[in-house]
C-alpha cells in the first residue's frame, strides 16, 4: 500500500511527486497518456513561469518530468477509472482492471478547455488559436484578435486583450452576453472591443498562422480578418471518478482550498481540477507542494 497515489502527471502531479519523494513518502504517479506532462505540452511558448521562460510548453513539461525521474519517482501508466473507499485506504481501479491500494490520493487530473470542434481549430493551435488569454495575450500587441464566447471568462479575456491588441472582437452566438452585468458594462465602455452578436464560428482560416475566422453571422457567411482567436467557451474538469465520493461545485470542480483538503478523508486536490481563481502552471505547482504537506499531516494524525 502506498502512502499517496498521485493521479495525473501534469505540473500539479509532478510537483506533488517531487515533494512526496523528498518527504520520504512511498508514492506513485499514475498517468493515462504515455509520458504525459499535462496540458502545458500543448503550449507553443510559455512566458509567465518564473525563471523558466521563453520555451515551449512541451520542453517545460519535460523538465518537470525529468526532475521527478531524477529523484527516482515511481510512475504507473494507466487510466484510473474508479476509486473504491475501504477502511482507512482507497483502491484505485484502472481501465485494464489493475488495482493499486493507497492511504491517500492527490488528485491532479486537470481540466480541459472546451473546443469549438471546427475546421482549422486543431491545425492552428499555437499558431493563432489559444485557449488562454492570460498565457498568450502578450503575443498579440497591436494586432486584431477575436474572443469566442459570451460568459464571464470570455468578457474578462476581452478586457485583458483590449489593453494589448488593437481590436478585440467578441464573437457570441446569442443576441446578448451571458456574463454578469457589471462586466458587460465595462466591455461596452472599452472602445476597441467590438461585439459580434448572433455569430457562429465555422472555420479558422490561415496560411502559416491564423488570418481570419469564417463565421455565420445572422445566417450569412462572413470572413472576419484576425491574427488570433481566443476560445473561451468553458472548461471541463476531469472529476468524473470523484462523483459521489468528493464534493464538487456546480461546474464539477473539486471543492478544495490551498491546502488541497476535500470533503473526503485522505483525498486532496491539486491544480486545475480544484476550485480556484487562476488556472496556471504556477498555481498548479504550488498546489502539488501544499497537498503533500496535507498528506504528511493526515498520515501523522491517522497514525495516532
Ligand atoms: C494551449 C494551452 C496553453 C497554456 N499556456 C499556459 C502558459 O503559457 N502558462 C501557464 O502558466 N499556463 C498555461 N496553460 C495552463 C496550464 O497548462 C494548466 O494550468 C496546467 O497544466 C494545470 O496543471 P494540472 O497538473 O492541474 O493539470 P493538467 O496539466 O491538465 O494535467 C492533468 C494530467 O492528468 C492526467 N489524467 C487525467 N485524468 C486521468 C485519469 N483518470 N487517470 C490517469 N491520468 C489522468 C491527464 O492525462 C494529464 O496529463 C495553458 C493551457 C493550455 C491548454
Tab-separated table of C-alpha atoms and ligand atoms in Angstrom:
chain	number	residue	atom	x	y	z
A	1	UNK	CA	0.000	0.000	0.000
A	2	UNK	CA	1.304	3.470	-0.949
A	3	UNK	CA	1.279	6.468	1.379
A	4	UNK	CA	-0.019	8.506	-1.516
A	5	UNK	CA	-1.120	7.896	-5.070
A	6	UNK	CA	-0.971	10.911	-7.368
A	7	UNK	CA	-3.447	10.913	-10.250
A	8	UNK	CA	-2.092	12.939	-13.193
A	9	UNK	CA	1.432	13.870	-14.244
A	10	UNK	CA	0.790	17.465	-15.223
A	11	UNK	CA	2.550	20.306	-13.346
A	12	UNK	CA	0.444	19.721	-10.184
A	13	UNK	CA	1.049	15.965	-10.067
A	14	UNK	CA	4.754	16.202	-10.860
A	15	UNK	CA	5.296	18.882	-8.253
A	16	UNK	CA	3.486	16.683	-5.703
A	17	UNK	CA	5.712	13.784	-6.744
A	18	UNK	CA	8.911	15.775	-6.122
A	19	UNK	CA	7.708	16.942	-2.709
A	20	UNK	CA	6.449	13.454	-1.763
A	21	UNK	CA	9.778	11.874	-2.682
A	22	UNK	CA	11.705	14.417	-0.639
A	23	UNK	CA	9.340	13.849	2.284
A	24	UNK	CA	10.234	10.111	2.125
A	25	UNK	CA	6.633	9.129	1.383
A	26	UNK	CA	6.015	5.998	-0.651
A	27	UNK	CA	4.294	7.426	-3.706
A	28	UNK	CA	3.308	6.577	-7.255
A	29	UNK	CA	2.240	8.891	-10.068
A	30	UNK	CA	-0.373	7.474	-12.399
A	31	UNK	CA	-0.899	8.947	-15.854
A	32	UNK	CA	-3.148	7.834	-18.689
A	33	UNK	CA	-1.155	9.435	-21.540
A	34	UNK	CA	2.170	7.863	-22.447
A	35	UNK	CA	4.899	10.017	-20.810
A	36	UNK	CA	2.270	12.740	-20.369
A	37	UNK	CA	3.100	16.087	-18.821
A	38	UNK	CA	-0.410	17.553	-18.928
A	39	UNK	CA	-1.920	20.392	-20.899
A	40	UNK	CA	1.132	22.606	-20.842
A	41	UNK	CA	2.644	20.361	-23.530
A	42	UNK	CA	0.131	21.978	-25.920
A	43	UNK	CA	1.510	25.460	-25.372
A	44	UNK	CA	3.738	26.813	-28.133
A	45	UNK	CA	5.637	29.126	-25.782
A	46	UNK	CA	5.445	29.765	-22.035
A	47	UNK	CA	6.493	33.229	-20.910
A	48	UNK	CA	4.946	33.501	-17.462
A	49	UNK	CA	6.535	30.776	-15.351
A	50	UNK	CA	9.125	32.358	-13.109
A	51	UNK	CA	12.695	31.633	-14.080
A	52	UNK	CA	11.882	29.277	-16.967
A	53	UNK	CA	10.528	31.480	-19.734
A	54	UNK	CA	10.523	31.586	-23.491
A	55	UNK	CA	10.485	27.863	-24.046
A	56	UNK	CA	7.819	25.589	-25.414
A	57	UNK	CA	5.282	24.061	-23.052
A	58	UNK	CA	6.452	20.661	-24.220
A	59	UNK	CA	10.039	21.362	-23.106
A	60	UNK	CA	8.887	22.851	-19.799
A	61	UNK	CA	6.752	19.765	-19.097
A	62	UNK	CA	9.708	17.524	-19.946
A	63	UNK	CA	11.862	19.428	-17.433
A	64	UNK	CA	9.215	18.904	-14.743
A	65	UNK	CA	9.048	15.204	-15.521
A	66	UNK	CA	12.836	14.812	-15.651
A	67	UNK	CA	13.067	16.415	-12.220
A	68	UNK	CA	10.737	13.761	-10.800
A	69	UNK	CA	12.501	10.951	-12.692
A	70	UNK	CA	15.912	12.111	-11.408
A	71	UNK	CA	14.685	11.670	-7.823
A	72	UNK	CA	13.511	8.126	-8.542
A	73	UNK	CA	9.759	8.822	-8.522
A	74	UNK	CA	7.675	5.742	-9.422
A	75	UNK	CA	5.279	6.080	-12.377
A	76	UNK	CA	2.400	3.870	-13.437
A	77	UNK	CA	0.926	4.223	-16.897
A	78	UNK	CA	-2.832	3.728	-16.895
A	79	UNK	CA	-6.192	5.453	-16.654
A	80	UNK	CA	-7.752	5.489	-13.191
A	81	UNK	CA	-11.434	4.706	-13.764
A	82	UNK	CA	-12.764	4.087	-10.273
A	83	UNK	CA	-11.989	4.933	-6.670
A	84	UNK	CA	-13.196	2.418	-4.097
A	85	UNK	CA	-13.009	3.585	-0.469
A	86	UNK	CA	-12.120	0.968	2.138
A	87	UNK	CA	-11.324	1.323	5.834
A	88	UNK	CA	-8.523	3.962	6.081
A	89	UNK	CA	-7.477	3.377	2.466
A	90	UNK	CA	-8.556	3.586	-1.172
A	91	UNK	CA	-8.365	1.106	-4.016
A	92	UNK	CA	-7.765	2.713	-7.374
A	93	UNK	CA	-9.057	0.662	-10.269
A	94	UNK	CA	-7.528	1.124	-13.740
A	95	UNK	CA	-9.036	0.603	-17.191
A	96	UNK	CA	-7.079	-2.675	-17.505
A	97	UNK	CA	-8.599	-3.840	-14.153
A	98	UNK	CA	-5.310	-3.429	-12.288
A	99	UNK	CA	-5.869	-2.197	-8.704
A	100	UNK	CA	-3.471	-0.117	-6.584
A	101	UNK	CA	-4.035	0.483	-2.874
A	102	UNK	CA	-3.156	3.758	-1.191
A	103	UNK	CA	-3.733	5.554	2.087
A	104	UNK	CA	-4.194	8.928	0.439
A	105	UNK	CA	-4.848	10.335	-3.010
A	106	UNK	CA	-3.532	13.540	-4.518
A	107	UNK	CA	-5.997	14.169	-7.287
A	108	UNK	CA	-4.358	16.251	-10.041
A	109	UNK	CA	-6.261	15.211	-13.164
A	110	UNK	CA	-6.638	18.735	-14.608
A	111	UNK	CA	-9.390	20.400	-16.599
A	112	UNK	CA	-9.649	20.643	-20.356
A	113	UNK	CA	-10.739	23.721	-22.291
A	114	UNK	CA	-13.868	23.051	-24.354
A	115	UNK	CA	-13.164	23.062	-28.068
A	116	UNK	CA	-15.200	24.589	-30.863
A	117	UNK	CA	-14.675	21.393	-32.894
A	118	UNK	CA	-14.498	23.330	-36.161
A	119	UNK	CA	-12.236	23.077	-39.181
A	120	UNK	CA	-8.771	24.595	-38.662
A	121	UNK	CA	-9.031	24.813	-34.858
A	122	UNK	CA	-6.616	21.998	-34.122
A	123	UNK	CA	-4.286	22.863	-37.050
A	124	UNK	CA	-3.753	26.424	-35.794
A	125	UNK	CA	-3.321	25.638	-32.096
A	126	UNK	CA	-0.361	27.772	-31.010
A	127	UNK	CA	-0.386	29.493	-34.428
A	128	UNK	CA	-3.197	31.901	-33.640
A	129	UNK	CA	-5.652	29.661	-31.776
A	130	UNK	CA	-5.413	29.880	-27.996
A	131	UNK	CA	-7.495	28.772	-25.023
A	132	UNK	CA	-5.752	31.070	-22.566
A	133	UNK	CA	-5.651	34.869	-22.849
A	134	UNK	CA	-3.566	35.180	-19.661
A	135	UNK	CA	-0.965	32.849	-21.208
A	136	UNK	CA	-0.849	34.061	-24.810
A	137	UNK	CA	-2.354	37.572	-24.848
A	138	UNK	CA	1.010	39.341	-24.824
A	139	UNK	CA	1.911	37.823	-28.218
A	140	UNK	CA	-0.796	39.978	-29.852
A	141	UNK	CA	0.438	43.515	-29.246
A	142	UNK	CA	-1.347	45.913	-31.650
A	143	UNK	CA	-2.907	43.006	-33.532
A	144	UNK	CA	-6.522	42.100	-34.241
A	145	UNK	CA	-7.947	39.269	-32.177
A	146	UNK	CA	-11.292	37.630	-31.536
A	147	UNK	CA	-12.574	36.120	-28.325
A	148	UNK	CA	-15.160	33.417	-28.881
A	149	UNK	CA	-17.752	33.091	-26.106
A	150	UNK	CA	-20.163	35.236	-24.137
A	151	UNK	CA	-19.730	34.301	-20.477
A	152	UNK	CA	-17.645	35.862	-17.704
A	153	UNK	CA	-14.373	34.298	-18.876
A	154	UNK	CA	-14.837	35.469	-22.455
A	155	UNK	CA	-15.532	39.057	-21.409
A	156	UNK	CA	-12.681	39.073	-18.865
A	157	UNK	CA	-10.386	37.817	-21.636
A	158	UNK	CA	-11.637	40.577	-23.936
A	159	UNK	CA	-10.916	43.252	-21.315
A	160	UNK	CA	-7.403	41.881	-20.771
A	161	UNK	CA	-6.754	41.676	-24.528
A	162	UNK	CA	-8.102	45.183	-25.146
A	163	UNK	CA	-5.047	46.536	-23.300
A	164	UNK	CA	-2.693	44.707	-25.658
A	165	UNK	CA	-4.371	44.248	-29.041
A	166	UNK	CA	-5.555	46.946	-31.465
A	167	UNK	CA	-9.042	45.482	-31.871
A	168	UNK	CA	-10.833	42.740	-29.949
A	169	UNK	CA	-13.943	41.189	-31.454
A	170	UNK	CA	-16.171	39.135	-29.190
A	171	UNK	CA	-17.957	36.546	-31.263
A	172	UNK	CA	-21.055	35.321	-29.484
A	173	UNK	CA	-23.785	33.054	-30.794
A	174	UNK	CA	-26.620	34.825	-28.981
A	175	UNK	CA	-28.026	38.356	-29.220
A	176	UNK	CA	-26.642	39.296	-25.791
A	177	UNK	CA	-23.839	38.173	-23.472
A	178	UNK	CA	-24.344	35.751	-20.556
A	179	UNK	CA	-21.627	37.443	-18.463
A	180	UNK	CA	-22.519	39.435	-15.350
A	181	UNK	CA	-23.974	42.889	-15.923
A	182	UNK	CA	-21.003	44.783	-14.429
A	183	UNK	CA	-18.628	43.086	-16.836
A	184	UNK	CA	-20.972	43.795	-19.742
A	185	UNK	CA	-20.961	47.471	-18.799
A	186	UNK	CA	-17.149	47.500	-18.603
A	187	UNK	CA	-16.940	45.956	-22.063
A	188	UNK	CA	-19.394	48.478	-23.535
A	189	UNK	CA	-17.142	51.292	-22.330
A	190	UNK	CA	-13.990	49.978	-23.987
A	191	UNK	CA	-13.644	51.450	-27.462
A	192	UNK	CA	-11.521	48.778	-29.097
A	193	UNK	CA	-13.832	45.918	-28.073
A	194	UNK	CA	-16.337	45.165	-30.825
A	195	UNK	CA	-19.073	42.617	-30.060
A	196	UNK	CA	-20.262	40.474	-32.961
A	197	UNK	CA	-23.611	39.037	-31.813
A	198	UNK	CA	-25.568	36.175	-33.346
A	199	UNK	CA	-22.429	34.785	-34.937
A	200	UNK	CA	-21.171	31.203	-35.015
A	201	UNK	CA	-17.571	30.437	-35.989
A	202	UNK	CA	-17.441	27.700	-38.614
A	203	UNK	CA	-13.769	27.668	-39.652
A	204	UNK	CA	-10.389	29.022	-38.545
A	205	UNK	CA	-8.576	30.119	-41.682
A	206	UNK	CA	-4.919	30.915	-42.354
A	207	UNK	CA	-1.631	30.058	-44.000
A	208	UNK	CA	1.283	29.579	-41.623
A	209	UNK	CA	-0.719	31.410	-38.932
A	210	UNK	CA	-4.368	32.353	-38.490
A	211	UNK	CA	-5.517	35.223	-40.686
A	212	UNK	CA	-9.305	35.056	-40.335
A	213	UNK	CA	-12.350	33.311	-38.918
A	214	UNK	CA	-15.228	32.221	-41.093
A	215	UNK	CA	-18.475	32.943	-39.257
A	216	UNK	CA	-22.170	32.526	-39.883
A	217	UNK	CA	-23.447	35.966	-38.898
A	218	UNK	CA	-27.225	36.413	-38.867
A	219	UNK	CA	-27.365	33.413	-41.227
A	220	UNK	CA	-24.898	34.917	-43.726
A	221	UNK	CA	-21.329	33.698	-44.171
A	222	UNK	CA	-18.597	36.264	-43.443
A	223	UNK	CA	-14.809	36.222	-43.199
A	224	UNK	CA	-13.543	38.237	-40.228
A	225	UNK	CA	-9.852	39.180	-40.529
A	226	UNK	CA	-7.999	38.401	-37.265
A	227	UNK	CA	-4.494	37.468	-36.157
A	228	UNK	CA	-5.638	35.420	-33.184
A	229	UNK	CA	-8.679	33.503	-31.948
A	230	UNK	CA	-9.135	33.052	-28.206
A	231	UNK	CA	-11.634	30.310	-27.473
A	232	UNK	CA	-13.396	30.928	-24.138
A	233	UNK	CA	-16.404	28.644	-24.075
A	234	UNK	CA	-15.658	26.955	-20.769
A	235	UNK	CA	-13.546	24.187	-19.309
A	236	UNK	CA	-14.388	20.662	-18.236
A	237	UNK	CA	-12.697	19.431	-15.054
A	238	UNK	CA	-11.648	15.770	-15.111
A	239	UNK	CA	-13.521	14.976	-11.916
A	240	UNK	CA	-15.948	12.278	-13.116
A	241	UNK	CA	-14.449	9.483	-10.982
A	242	UNK	CA	-14.780	11.599	-7.826
A	243	UNK	CA	-18.565	11.977	-8.166
A	244	UNK	CA	-20.327	10.638	-5.086
A	245	UNK	CA	-17.028	10.497	-3.146
A	246	UNK	CA	-15.886	14.118	-3.038
A	247	UNK	CA	-17.963	17.310	-3.026
A	248	UNK	CA	-17.829	19.205	-6.330
A	249	UNK	CA	-19.065	22.703	-7.160
A	250	UNK	CA	-21.810	23.459	-9.707
A	251	UNK	CA	-19.289	23.261	-12.564
A	252	UNK	CA	-17.790	19.970	-11.325
A	253	UNK	CA	-14.585	21.466	-9.912
A	254	UNK	CA	-13.393	19.798	-6.699
A	255	UNK	CA	-14.215	21.978	-3.697
A	256	UNK	CA	-10.803	22.457	-2.086
A	257	UNK	CA	-8.684	25.297	-0.783
A	258	UNK	CA	-4.962	25.992	-0.881
A	259	UNK	CA	-4.122	23.016	1.359
A	260	UNK	CA	-5.945	20.697	-1.067
A	261	UNK	CA	-8.234	19.260	1.598
A	262	UNK	CA	-11.509	17.961	0.156
A	263	UNK	CA	-14.702	16.695	1.750
A	264	UNK	CA	-13.319	13.120	1.684
A	265	UNK	CA	-10.771	11.972	4.252
A	266	UNK	CA	-7.365	11.347	2.689
A	267	UNK	CA	-8.243	12.800	-0.720
A	268	UNK	CA	-6.514	16.040	-1.666
A	269	UNK	CA	-6.978	18.031	-4.880
A	270	UNK	CA	-4.295	19.968	-6.751
A	271	UNK	CA	-4.135	22.066	-9.896
A	272	UNK	CA	-6.751	22.988	-12.472
A	273	UNK	CA	-9.271	20.406	-11.224
A	274	UNK	CA	-9.930	22.281	-7.992
A	275	UNK	CA	-11.894	25.456	-7.291
A	276	UNK	CA	-9.507	28.399	-7.658
A	277	UNK	CA	-9.100	31.842	-9.110
A	278	UNK	CA	-6.268	31.270	-11.585
A	279	UNK	CA	-5.566	28.070	-13.526
A	280	UNK	CA	-1.905	28.277	-14.479
A	281	UNK	CA	1.305	26.279	-14.119
A	282	UNK	CA	2.463	28.387	-11.196
A	283	UNK	CA	-0.678	27.733	-9.150
A	284	UNK	CA	-0.784	24.021	-10.114
A	285	UNK	CA	2.812	23.547	-8.982
A	286	UNK	CA	2.171	25.242	-5.660
A	287	UNK	CA	-0.963	23.138	-5.093
A	288	UNK	CA	1.061	19.960	-5.571
A	289	UNK	CA	3.512	21.010	-2.870
A	290	UNK	CA	0.732	22.053	-0.480
A	291	UNK	CA	-1.091	18.737	-0.935
A	292	UNK	CA	1.996	16.807	0.155
A	293	UNK	CA	2.107	18.846	3.372
A	294	UNK	CA	-1.541	17.930	3.922
A	295	UNK	CA	-0.824	14.249	3.247
A	296	UNK	CA	2.004	14.278	5.803
A	297	UNK	CA	-0.253	15.860	8.410
A	298	UNK	CA	-3.065	13.410	7.623
A	299	UNK	CA	-0.768	10.392	7.936
A	300	UNK	CA	0.739	11.670	11.189
A	301	UNK	CA	-2.773	12.174	12.595
A	302	UNK	CA	-4.164	8.817	11.487
A	303	UNK	CA	-1.051	7.016	12.826
A	304	UNK	CA	-2.112	8.400	16.186
B	1	LIG	C1	-2.900	25.543	-25.009
B	1	LIG	C2	-2.612	25.890	-23.563
B	1	LIG	C3	-1.642	26.824	-23.270
B	1	LIG	C4	-1.346	27.132	-21.948
B	1	LIG	N1	-0.363	28.043	-21.702
B	1	LIG	C5	-0.030	28.323	-20.430
B	1	LIG	C6	1.030	29.256	-20.142
B	1	LIG	O1	1.638	29.838	-21.046
B	1	LIG	N2	1.338	29.476	-18.830
B	1	LIG	C7	0.678	28.858	-17.800
B	1	LIG	O2	1.025	29.083	-16.649
B	1	LIG	N3	-0.345	28.011	-18.045
B	1	LIG	C8	-0.707	27.725	-19.320
B	1	LIG	N4	-1.738	26.863	-19.572
B	1	LIG	C9	-2.487	26.309	-18.433
B	1	LIG	C10	-1.687	25.142	-17.805
B	1	LIG	O3	-1.317	24.221	-18.816
B	1	LIG	C11	-2.507	24.465	-16.730
B	1	LIG	O4	-2.907	25.426	-15.764
B	1	LIG	C12	-1.710	23.367	-16.031
B	1	LIG	O5	-1.244	22.424	-16.974
B	1	LIG	C13	-2.561	22.653	-14.984
B	1	LIG	O6	-1.823	21.593	-14.458
B	1	LIG	P1	-2.529	20.325	-13.783
B	1	LIG	O7	-1.412	19.433	-13.365
B	1	LIG	O8	-3.516	20.770	-12.789
B	1	LIG	O9	-3.404	19.634	-14.944
B	1	LIG	P2	-3.015	19.076	-16.362
B	1	LIG	O10	-1.851	19.776	-16.928
B	1	LIG	O11	-4.280	19.081	-17.136
B	1	LIG	O12	-2.584	17.557	-16.074
B	1	LIG	C14	-3.519	16.579	-15.721
B	1	LIG	C15	-2.981	15.208	-16.106
B	1	LIG	O13	-3.840	14.198	-15.562
B	1	LIG	C16	-3.988	13.147	-16.489
B	1	LIG	N5	-5.232	12.458	-16.178
B	1	LIG	C17	-6.488	12.973	-16.217
B	1	LIG	N6	-7.383	12.045	-15.817
B	1	LIG	C18	-6.675	10.915	-15.509
B	1	LIG	C19	-7.043	9.604	-15.049
B	1	LIG	N7	-8.327	9.297	-14.806
B	1	LIG	N8	-6.069	8.674	-14.858
B	1	LIG	C20	-4.770	9.000	-15.105
B	1	LIG	N9	-4.356	10.217	-15.557
B	1	LIG	C21	-5.303	11.165	-15.752
B	1	LIG	C22	-4.017	13.878	-17.841
B	1	LIG	O14	-3.679	12.993	-18.901
B	1	LIG	C23	-2.969	14.972	-17.619
B	1	LIG	O15	-1.686	14.557	-18.013
B	1	LIG	C24	-2.061	26.520	-20.895
B	1	LIG	C25	-3.056	25.579	-21.188
B	1	LIG	C26	-3.340	25.264	-22.499
B	1	LIG	C27	-4.417	24.253	-22.805
